[in-house]
Amino acid sequence: MVTQIAVRAGLARSRKVAALAVAGATALLGLALPPSAAAQQPVQAERTEEPVTGSATGDGVQVSYVSLYAPMPDAAPAHPAACDRLGYLRVRAADGPADPAETDNVYVLMPGILAGAGSLEPVARNVVRAAAETGKQVEVWALDRRSNCLEDHTGLLAAADASSADVAFDYYFDGAEQDGRSYAGTASAADTAFLNEVGLAQTVQDYATVLMQLPASYRSKVMCGGHSLGGPITAALSSWDFNGTPGYTLCGGYYVLDSRLSITRPGTEGLAALQAMLPVGLADALSGLRAASPYINLSPLTPQTFALLGVLNTAAGQAPDARSTVLPRIPRDLNFEVALRLFGAKDWASALTGQPDLRDFNATNATVLGTVLDDNSSPITILRASFGAPTGGGSIAPKNFPLPYGTPSNSLLGGNKLVIASDPAAVSSWLNYDELPAAGATTADGDVFTTPASEITDVQQFASAFSIPESDGTEWYFPIRLVTDLQAAQLGDRHGLLAGLRYDGPNQRPAIYFDAGDSGVADGPAIGGPIVNGGVQVVLPGYNHLDVTTAAWKQNDGRPEQISHRLVEFTAGLPPR
């Protein structure tokens, strides 16, 4: 497994990698790595940067993957060597300066729960393009969290080279070798045990490590942001004490995508006071939740299903209109049975019997992906993007599982009119976000379930971003410790490793909030909260939770995508610091 993990970190790729020692990188790029990293390993420490596969799209944007040597603390449990590194997508103007500190702004963006840097690539690309329209050159750094080091992307790399998603499926599920390697399966208990220590403290330290590449004199030009769970993490960063340096001094402002900058829940002041008097923090009391697994590992949210999702995204990115050759090959085990029935069942009877079997459907690659992640198919609100609609054969039927068709959202489930192809024999194809008729898409009985006004994301761009071989859009091994730490912090715990939360960071810098109009997630209990410090709120009609990071550059109303343009405008209006 360790060999496979090294592949993910870029240590065994066949592609050319530009590797720089810390001294060389600092001299060439004007970067200032955190003193802790340089002091611990002055010889071994390095920064690598390599072009991202398929990122040259002719829009003037350049995308590379940066990997930094940033070792875990000496007291950390044993872990693969690759997990002593951090990574991020560096998205910038192709004709921009090599030194990020010579740009007008750097936007750093923390992904949401279960998400990787690839999920942020479309919005990052849009921000660079929007800034260029105003004559500015900016960069966006889309972060990977440390747990992404455990993923094996050998199959995704091979599929990109071969232009065939089946190559990835063969590697992950049929035992095929690539470059003499075979997939070792889910990372071992020994390799994942260290995730019990990758909580809020480690995550904000990693966040700061990336920010501290930039010189202190530049940090007023840095915009710190987060999508979904990345909002509270950014709030924690801003509130953290880094050896006497307040976290908010690392940022000139904040931007939040369908989330809130909230590190203390409204109405919990009394509980926070009680927590302060207790000898043991709530985070320690919640440690038992990690006893069974240090990472989220419950179908359909397992490393195996995330690997399959990478294959499905690869197929939809390469050939969205081709009939899926992956769907009939999906393994027949409990994990995938649960996943297929959750996303593919028409009603409770279908969910209980598994019939009709989704594997038997005649569907295109885009349709298969839409069944899992589109806002008119996925039952889970945080897994939704608006990238079109299924069509064909008169088989599109209302979906009444797990909730009845059209049930209002309760933050996690429901909301939107969910549909599913009901006839395996019918050819089920996909209309992209900008291909729907003006009157909208209808079920077989004539009910309109979506219109162009609520379709936001290009399906092929979405799929390509989420299957970037160097950094895909999902986080296969999301540490439960990060969730429990955040929950404890929001309820007032400041014990132990949470003692670093010493400031009211969110109120120290201006912020802009972009809320998905069809999501409701920003109002939910997990990441909801008030808009602080007079922050600017922008509500985006038709957007779902993932659309805020994946929206197409040109929208169906004829206007350019609003998040990127409004963010650049907001940044330009900030007073000098």
XYZ file of C-alpha atoms in Angstrom:
577
model
C 0.000 0.000 0.000
C 2.843 2.407 0.784
C 4.115 2.078 -2.795
C 0.707 3.026 -4.129
C 0.495 5.994 -1.780
C 3.838 7.230 -3.056
C 2.317 7.308 -6.524
C -0.425 9.643 -5.235
C 2.180 12.022 -3.826
C 3.891 12.287 -7.201
C 6.985 10.362 -6.127
C 6.700 7.602 -8.738
C 4.979 9.196 -11.729
C 6.310 8.745 -15.228
C 5.589 12.398 -16.022
C 8.301 15.017 -15.731
C 8.354 16.574 -12.248
C 10.092 19.846 -11.467
C 11.538 19.315 -7.977
C 13.192 22.151 -6.068
C 15.016 22.067 -2.746
C 13.738 24.586 -0.242
C 16.708 26.872 -0.708
C 16.388 26.749 -4.471
C 12.622 27.259 -4.410
C 12.945 30.221 -2.069
C 15.572 31.872 -4.219
C 13.787 31.240 -7.508
C 10.199 31.950 -6.524
C 10.609 34.279 -3.597
C 8.721 31.910 -1.333
C 9.073 31.704 2.429
C 8.303 28.258 3.774
C 7.333 27.961 7.455
C 10.403 27.953 9.696
C 9.268 24.669 11.264
C 9.420 22.803 7.943
C 12.793 24.231 6.938
C 14.309 23.681 10.372
C 13.207 20.081 10.764
C 14.564 18.777 7.456
C 16.710 21.438 5.720
C 18.179 18.968 3.232
C 15.200 16.718 2.496
C 12.600 19.460 2.401
C 11.429 20.184 -1.116
C 8.695 21.720 -3.216
C 7.584 20.006 -6.413
C 5.324 21.364 -9.112
C 4.014 19.606 -12.200
C 1.454 20.380 -14.898
C -1.991 18.885 -14.376
C -3.145 16.369 -16.965
C -5.543 17.804 -19.525
C -5.567 21.278 -17.985
C -4.702 23.166 -21.192
C -8.174 24.132 -22.433
C -7.302 27.243 -24.434
C -8.796 29.696 -21.923
C -5.495 31.255 -20.879
C -5.388 29.392 -17.557
C -2.538 27.189 -16.374
C -3.018 24.503 -13.720
C -0.273 22.658 -11.860
C -0.055 20.514 -8.754
C 2.263 21.686 -5.984
C 3.529 19.315 -3.315
C 5.266 20.569 -0.165
C 7.332 18.666 2.344
C 5.574 19.319 5.675
C 6.179 16.455 8.096
C 3.717 15.370 10.731
C 4.769 16.080 14.329
C 7.386 13.763 15.784
C 4.795 12.319 18.170
C 2.416 11.387 15.355
C 1.621 7.690 14.869
C 3.432 5.773 12.149
C 2.262 6.829 8.707
C 3.286 6.492 5.058
C 6.083 8.812 3.975
C 3.789 10.409 1.410
C 1.664 11.725 4.275
C 4.500 14.021 5.302
C 3.526 16.151 2.306
C 0.813 18.688 1.525
C -0.544 19.490 -1.920
C -2.705 21.926 -3.811
C -3.769 22.856 -7.302
C -2.113 26.088 -8.394
C -4.429 27.790 -10.902
C -3.109 30.944 -12.593
C -2.907 32.940 -15.795
C -0.738 31.183 -18.349
C 1.116 34.448 -18.984
C 1.300 35.355 -15.292
C 4.456 35.704 -13.180
C 6.196 32.618 -11.838
C 6.344 34.192 -8.389
C 2.839 34.289 -6.857
C 3.875 37.251 -4.718
C 4.094 39.319 -7.905
C 0.393 38.779 -8.686
C -2.428 41.092 -7.679
C -4.018 38.519 -5.355
C -3.812 34.898 -4.263
C -7.071 33.161 -3.344
C -6.647 30.071 -1.153
C -9.633 27.723 -0.931
C -10.364 24.882 1.509
C -12.717 22.163 0.153
C -15.765 20.794 1.924
C -16.324 17.459 3.609
C -15.302 14.418 1.543
C -13.932 16.718 -1.185
C -10.540 17.067 -2.826
C -8.881 19.944 -4.640
C -10.261 18.841 -8.011
C -13.762 19.795 -6.872
C -12.592 23.428 -6.777
C -10.840 23.574 -10.144
C -13.770 25.082 -12.133
C -14.350 28.025 -9.771
C -10.598 28.562 -9.511
C -10.333 28.708 -13.294
C -13.269 31.138 -13.455
C -11.713 33.489 -10.878
C -8.478 33.695 -12.855
C -10.412 34.474 -16.041
C -12.652 37.034 -14.338
C -9.631 38.840 -12.901
C -7.953 38.872 -16.315
C -10.972 40.713 -17.725
C -10.219 43.551 -15.300
C -6.522 43.609 -16.179
C -5.406 41.759 -13.052
C -3.376 38.598 -12.694
C -4.315 36.379 -9.777
C -3.796 32.830 -8.585
C -6.138 30.391 -6.846
C -4.702 27.642 -4.661
C -7.214 24.813 -4.218
C -6.115 22.761 -1.222
C -5.932 19.040 -0.661
C -6.152 18.010 2.983
C -3.435 15.752 4.325
C -5.599 12.608 4.190
C -5.546 12.762 0.384
C -2.037 11.306 0.644
C -3.606 7.862 1.119
C -5.259 7.733 -2.299
C -3.862 5.686 -5.154
C -4.443 7.531 -8.434
C -2.479 5.131 -10.610
C -5.683 4.015 -12.351
C -6.787 7.586 -13.072
C -3.373 8.432 -14.517
C -3.441 5.317 -16.696
C -6.982 6.065 -17.882
C -5.970 9.598 -18.852
C -2.990 8.278 -20.820
C -5.116 5.644 -22.577
C -8.220 7.852 -22.983
C -10.226 4.971 -21.552
C -12.098 4.814 -18.258
C -12.127 1.015 -18.547
C -8.387 1.055 -17.909
C -9.026 2.651 -14.525
C -11.820 0.170 -13.757
C -9.527 -2.733 -14.668
C -6.901 -1.424 -12.268
C -9.162 -0.746 -9.284
C -11.571 -3.667 -9.590
C -10.190 -6.379 -11.902
C -6.609 -6.738 -10.652
C -4.957 -5.308 -13.769
C -1.436 -3.980 -13.349
C -0.167 -0.576 -14.429
C 3.575 0.027 -14.710
C 4.175 -3.151 -12.727
C 1.855 -2.129 -9.910
C -1.474 -3.527 -8.795
C -4.099 -1.865 -6.628
C -3.736 -2.870 -2.985
C -7.323 -2.016 -2.094
C -8.415 0.056 0.866
C -5.483 1.395 2.868
C -4.529 -0.782 5.804
C -5.408 -0.090 9.424
C -1.730 0.618 10.110
C -1.545 3.191 7.307
C -4.738 4.991 8.365
C -4.332 4.992 12.159
C -2.556 8.359 12.048
C -5.815 9.963 10.849
C -6.939 9.867 14.480
C -4.501 12.761 14.951
C -5.487 14.674 11.822
C -8.098 16.861 13.419
C -8.741 20.583 13.472
C -5.345 21.520 14.933
C -3.403 19.634 12.250
C -5.693 20.872 9.474
C -5.360 24.562 10.339
C -1.613 24.121 10.774
C -1.471 22.622 7.279
C -3.600 25.482 5.958
C -1.183 27.976 7.530
C 1.831 26.128 6.148
C 0.554 26.729 2.632
C -0.235 30.386 3.358
C 3.193 30.965 4.854
C 4.833 30.291 1.514
C 3.883 33.877 0.787
C 5.933 36.667 2.416
C 4.365 38.545 5.299
C 4.385 41.758 3.266
C 2.032 40.148 0.714
C -0.567 38.609 3.008
C -2.959 41.552 2.877
C -3.535 40.461 -0.726
C -4.425 36.890 0.256
C -8.101 35.920 0.284
C -8.822 32.884 2.467
C -11.909 30.877 1.616
C -13.822 27.698 2.142
C -16.599 25.666 0.579
C -19.091 23.877 2.837
C -17.132 22.476 5.803
C -14.226 24.581 4.532
C -16.052 27.630 5.916
C -15.767 26.632 9.601
C -12.207 25.410 8.962
C -11.322 28.845 7.569
C -12.965 30.425 10.611
C -10.796 28.216 12.829
C -7.667 29.198 10.894
C -8.478 32.874 11.381
C -9.061 32.334 15.106
C -5.953 30.224 15.741
C -2.832 31.293 17.558
C 0.304 30.269 15.650
C 3.014 30.836 18.248
C 1.819 34.363 18.914
C 0.717 35.099 15.349
C -3.076 35.409 15.011
C -4.394 33.379 12.100
C -6.374 36.284 10.706
C -3.114 38.121 9.948
C -2.441 35.520 7.251
C -5.459 36.762 5.261
C -6.578 40.076 3.822
C -10.199 38.960 3.578
C -12.480 35.948 3.422
C -14.861 34.368 0.917
C -17.272 31.561 1.714
C -19.081 29.222 -0.691
C -22.432 27.880 0.613
C -21.177 27.955 4.178
C -20.504 30.247 7.120
C -17.469 31.560 8.975
C -18.626 30.056 12.234
C -16.490 28.607 14.976
C -19.022 29.070 17.805
C -22.677 28.233 17.365
C -25.207 30.926 18.207
C -26.978 30.231 21.503
C -24.195 28.067 22.960
C -22.552 30.756 25.101
C -23.641 29.069 28.321
C -22.374 25.700 27.158
C -19.072 27.299 26.142
C -18.682 28.706 29.642
C -19.390 25.270 31.104
C -16.878 23.659 28.762
C -14.218 26.075 29.959
C -14.662 24.869 33.549
C -14.491 21.150 32.759
C -11.149 19.329 33.079
C -11.700 17.294 29.913
C -12.773 18.739 26.600
C -15.714 17.614 24.503
C -13.356 16.654 21.679
C -11.759 14.045 23.945
C -15.177 12.780 25.001
C -16.101 12.250 21.347
C -13.003 10.162 20.657
C -15.030 6.957 20.887
C -16.692 7.820 17.580
C -13.393 6.969 15.901
C -13.086 3.544 17.487
C -14.433 1.571 14.526
C -12.658 3.589 11.830
C -10.521 6.748 11.846
C -12.157 7.847 8.593
C -15.691 7.912 7.199
C -16.274 4.391 5.909
C -19.971 3.681 5.588
C -21.618 2.868 2.269
C -21.983 4.740 0.012
C -19.157 6.870 1.454
C -16.268 4.406 1.291
C -12.857 4.431 -0.414
C -14.141 1.796 -2.854
C -17.110 3.887 -3.961
C -14.925 6.995 -4.271
C -12.551 5.028 -6.501
C -15.531 3.977 -8.635
C -16.774 7.566 -8.728
C -13.382 8.573 -10.102
C -13.871 6.023 -12.892
C -17.405 7.281 -13.625
C -16.166 10.869 -13.748
C -13.334 9.836 -16.061
C -15.831 8.207 -18.430
C -18.191 11.198 -18.423
C -15.291 13.584 -18.927
C -13.837 11.634 -21.844
C -17.045 10.536 -23.619
C -20.229 11.894 -22.011
C -22.519 10.721 -24.831
C -21.100 7.203 -25.192
C -22.928 4.247 -23.678
C -21.440 3.324 -20.330
C -19.236 0.239 -20.364
C -18.498 0.638 -16.644
C -22.072 0.461 -15.330
C -22.652 -3.269 -16.034
C -19.287 -4.118 -14.457
C -19.916 -2.584 -11.031
C -19.032 -5.210 -8.390
C -21.830 -7.169 -6.738
C -20.996 -6.740 -3.091
C -22.862 -5.155 -0.184
C -21.089 -1.813 -0.430
C -22.036 -1.264 -4.053
C -25.500 -2.769 -3.653
C -26.291 -0.171 -1.004
C -24.901 2.610 -3.192
C -26.736 1.519 -6.349
C -30.064 1.189 -4.552
C -29.710 4.533 -2.779
C -28.998 6.447 -5.970
C -30.786 4.297 -8.521
C -34.018 3.052 -6.940
C -37.302 4.467 -8.218
C -39.271 3.631 -5.069
C -39.065 1.600 -1.866
C -39.946 -1.633 -3.631
C -37.065 -1.166 -6.040
C -34.725 -0.306 -3.183
C -35.642 -3.442 -1.232
C -35.497 -5.856 -4.164
C -32.725 -4.313 -6.218
C -34.919 -4.580 -9.299
C -34.645 -3.284 -11.860
C -30.877 -3.485 -11.458
C -29.178 -0.231 -12.427
C -26.375 -2.255 -14.005
C -28.824 -3.407 -16.710
C -29.744 0.100 -17.909
C -28.804 1.376 -21.340
C -27.343 4.695 -20.211
C -24.671 7.104 -21.382
C -21.678 7.981 -19.242
C -23.165 11.393 -18.437
C -26.471 9.793 -17.446
C -24.742 7.418 -15.036
C -22.892 10.309 -13.418
C -26.089 12.340 -13.278
C -27.883 9.521 -11.474
C -25.345 9.880 -8.659
C -24.651 13.615 -8.479
C -27.198 15.670 -10.404
C -29.625 17.813 -8.412
C -32.608 16.031 -9.964
C -31.332 12.549 -9.107
C -29.137 12.496 -6.005
C -31.083 12.179 -2.743
C -28.246 13.770 -0.734
C -28.199 17.568 -0.892
C -24.463 18.031 -0.292
C -23.715 15.770 -3.288
C -25.656 17.797 -5.849
C -24.712 19.875 -8.867
C -27.088 21.167 -11.543
C -25.567 19.850 -14.761
C -28.536 18.901 -16.931
C -31.249 16.286 -17.132
C -31.835 12.696 -18.284
C -33.965 12.108 -21.356
C -35.023 9.331 -23.712
C -37.505 6.591 -24.345
C -40.311 8.087 -22.290
C -38.861 6.328 -19.266
C -38.070 9.308 -17.023
C -40.186 8.800 -13.922
C -40.614 10.568 -10.586
C -38.337 9.164 -7.907
C -40.070 8.309 -4.632
C -37.106 6.936 -2.723
C -35.967 7.639 -0.085
C -38.506 10.510 0.099
C -41.570 11.180 -2.054
C -41.124 13.139 -5.270
C -40.827 16.884 -4.604
C -40.395 16.654 -0.826
C -39.011 19.944 0.539
C -35.394 19.833 1.669
C -34.503 19.140 5.292
C -30.850 20.078 4.632
C -29.513 16.525 4.144
C -32.265 14.845 2.127
C -35.130 15.970 -0.047
C -35.551 19.137 -2.046
C -35.963 19.366 -5.820
C -37.963 16.995 -7.964
C -35.928 13.825 -8.252
C -36.305 11.569 -11.308
C -34.908 8.282 -12.559
C -34.966 6.283 -15.779
C -37.467 3.489 -15.135
C -37.087 1.255 -18.218
C -33.769 -0.621 -18.580
C -34.460 -1.239 -22.288
C -34.888 2.445 -23.148
C -31.841 4.429 -24.219
C -31.253 7.007 -21.491
C -29.111 9.940 -22.610
C -28.249 13.302 -21.103
C -29.014 16.920 -21.893
C -26.197 19.184 -20.750
C -26.976 22.245 -18.627
C -27.311 24.466 -21.717
C -29.225 21.971 -23.888
C -32.594 21.868 -22.132
C -35.659 23.173 -24.009
C -36.873 26.578 -22.836
C -39.978 24.994 -21.281
C -37.816 22.605 -19.262
C -37.389 18.849 -18.957
C -40.412 16.701 -18.123
C -41.174 13.290 -16.707
C -42.957 10.709 -18.859
C -46.299 11.960 -17.479
C -45.527 15.569 -18.407
C -44.450 17.141 -15.118
C -41.658 19.733 -15.461
C -38.898 18.785 -13.045
C -36.222 21.302 -14.084
C -35.756 24.332 -16.344
C -32.695 26.056 -17.852
C -32.876 28.668 -15.071
C -31.822 26.075 -12.499
C -29.097 24.378 -14.553
C -25.670 25.779 -13.750
C -22.783 23.384 -14.410
C -21.334 21.831 -17.571
C -21.399 18.053 -17.089
C -18.189 17.389 -19.012
C -16.225 20.092 -17.191
C -17.555 18.822 -13.861
C -16.532 15.253 -14.653
C -13.105 16.271 -15.916
C -12.401 18.319 -12.781
C -13.504 15.555 -10.432
C -11.274 13.027 -12.226
C -8.072 15.089 -12.395
C -5.435 12.355 -11.961
C -3.124 14.506 -9.851
C -5.912 15.540 -7.484
C -9.449 14.267 -7.982
C -12.591 15.848 -6.568
C -13.202 13.507 -3.634
C -11.463 12.681 -0.361
C -11.397 8.908 -0.042
C -10.285 8.892 3.614
C -11.961 11.837 5.347
C -10.835 11.820 9.025
C -13.662 11.614 11.544
C -11.424 13.491 13.999
C -11.868 16.669 11.933
C -15.662 16.478 12.234
C -15.677 15.764 15.970
C -13.128 18.515 16.643
C -15.202 21.040 14.721
C -18.352 20.003 16.539
C -16.602 20.360 19.886
C -15.093 23.722 18.926
C -18.467 25.080 17.824
C -19.886 24.079 21.209
C -17.174 25.979 23.076
C -14.451 23.399 23.732
C -11.020 25.053 24.018
C -9.148 22.245 25.784
C -6.027 20.423 24.654
C -5.372 20.703 20.940
C -8.289 23.139 20.603
C -6.591 25.627 22.931
C -5.184 27.307 19.840
C -8.606 28.903 19.259
C -7.874 32.214 20.979
C -9.180 34.953 18.697
C -12.377 36.152 17.076
C -10.858 35.799 13.633
C -13.993 35.991 11.450
C -14.704 39.533 12.697
C -11.217 40.801 11.926
C -11.448 40.856 8.137
C -14.153 41.653 5.537
C -15.970 38.683 4.008
C -18.280 37.803 1.148
C -20.711 34.873 1.314
C -22.048 33.061 -1.745
C -25.148 30.993 -0.915
C -26.606 28.377 -3.262
C -30.266 29.300 -3.671
C -31.462 25.689 -4.077
C -29.245 24.184 -1.387
C -30.299 25.248 2.106
C -27.000 23.877 3.417
C -25.720 27.233 4.677
C -28.769 27.418 6.946
C -28.286 23.924 8.365
C -26.997 23.111 11.853
C -23.605 21.709 10.790
C -22.165 24.753 9.000
C -24.872 27.365 9.440
C -24.660 30.524 11.465
C -24.821 34.276 11.167
C -23.078 36.457 8.624
C -20.546 38.319 10.743
C -18.825 41.685 10.503
C -21.340 43.106 8.032
C -20.317 40.528 5.446
C -21.718 40.754 1.934
C -24.238 38.024 1.076
C -24.866 36.931 -2.512
C -27.709 34.449 -3.062
C -27.422 32.500 -6.309
C -30.795 31.289 -7.673
C -30.782 27.789 -9.109
C -27.405 26.859 -7.629
C -27.022 23.667 -5.625
C -24.325 22.859 -3.090
C -21.645 21.777 -5.571
C -22.542 24.383 -8.202
C -20.802 27.080 -6.180
C -17.488 25.411 -7.055
C -18.335 23.953 -10.481
C -20.566 26.508 -12.278
C -19.893 26.987 -15.989
C -18.214 30.159 -17.213
C -21.253 31.124 -19.281
C -24.666 30.781 -17.690
C -28.049 30.111 -19.296
C -29.237 33.656 -18.613
C -26.496 34.902 -20.942
C -24.425 36.352 -18.123
C -20.978 35.169 -17.061
C -20.713 33.081 -13.913
C -21.404 35.340 -10.933
C -19.220 34.002 -8.119
C -15.945 34.652 -9.910
C -16.897 38.133 -11.082
C -18.446 39.244 -7.799
C -15.466 37.887 -5.849
C -12.943 39.746 -8.002
C -15.054 42.913 -7.688
C -15.291 42.498 -3.904
C -11.531 41.995 -3.582
C -10.775 45.073 -5.669
C -12.944 47.155 -3.337
C -11.145 46.154 -0.141
C -9.237 48.995 1.531
C -5.435 48.725 1.545
C -4.074 47.138 4.715
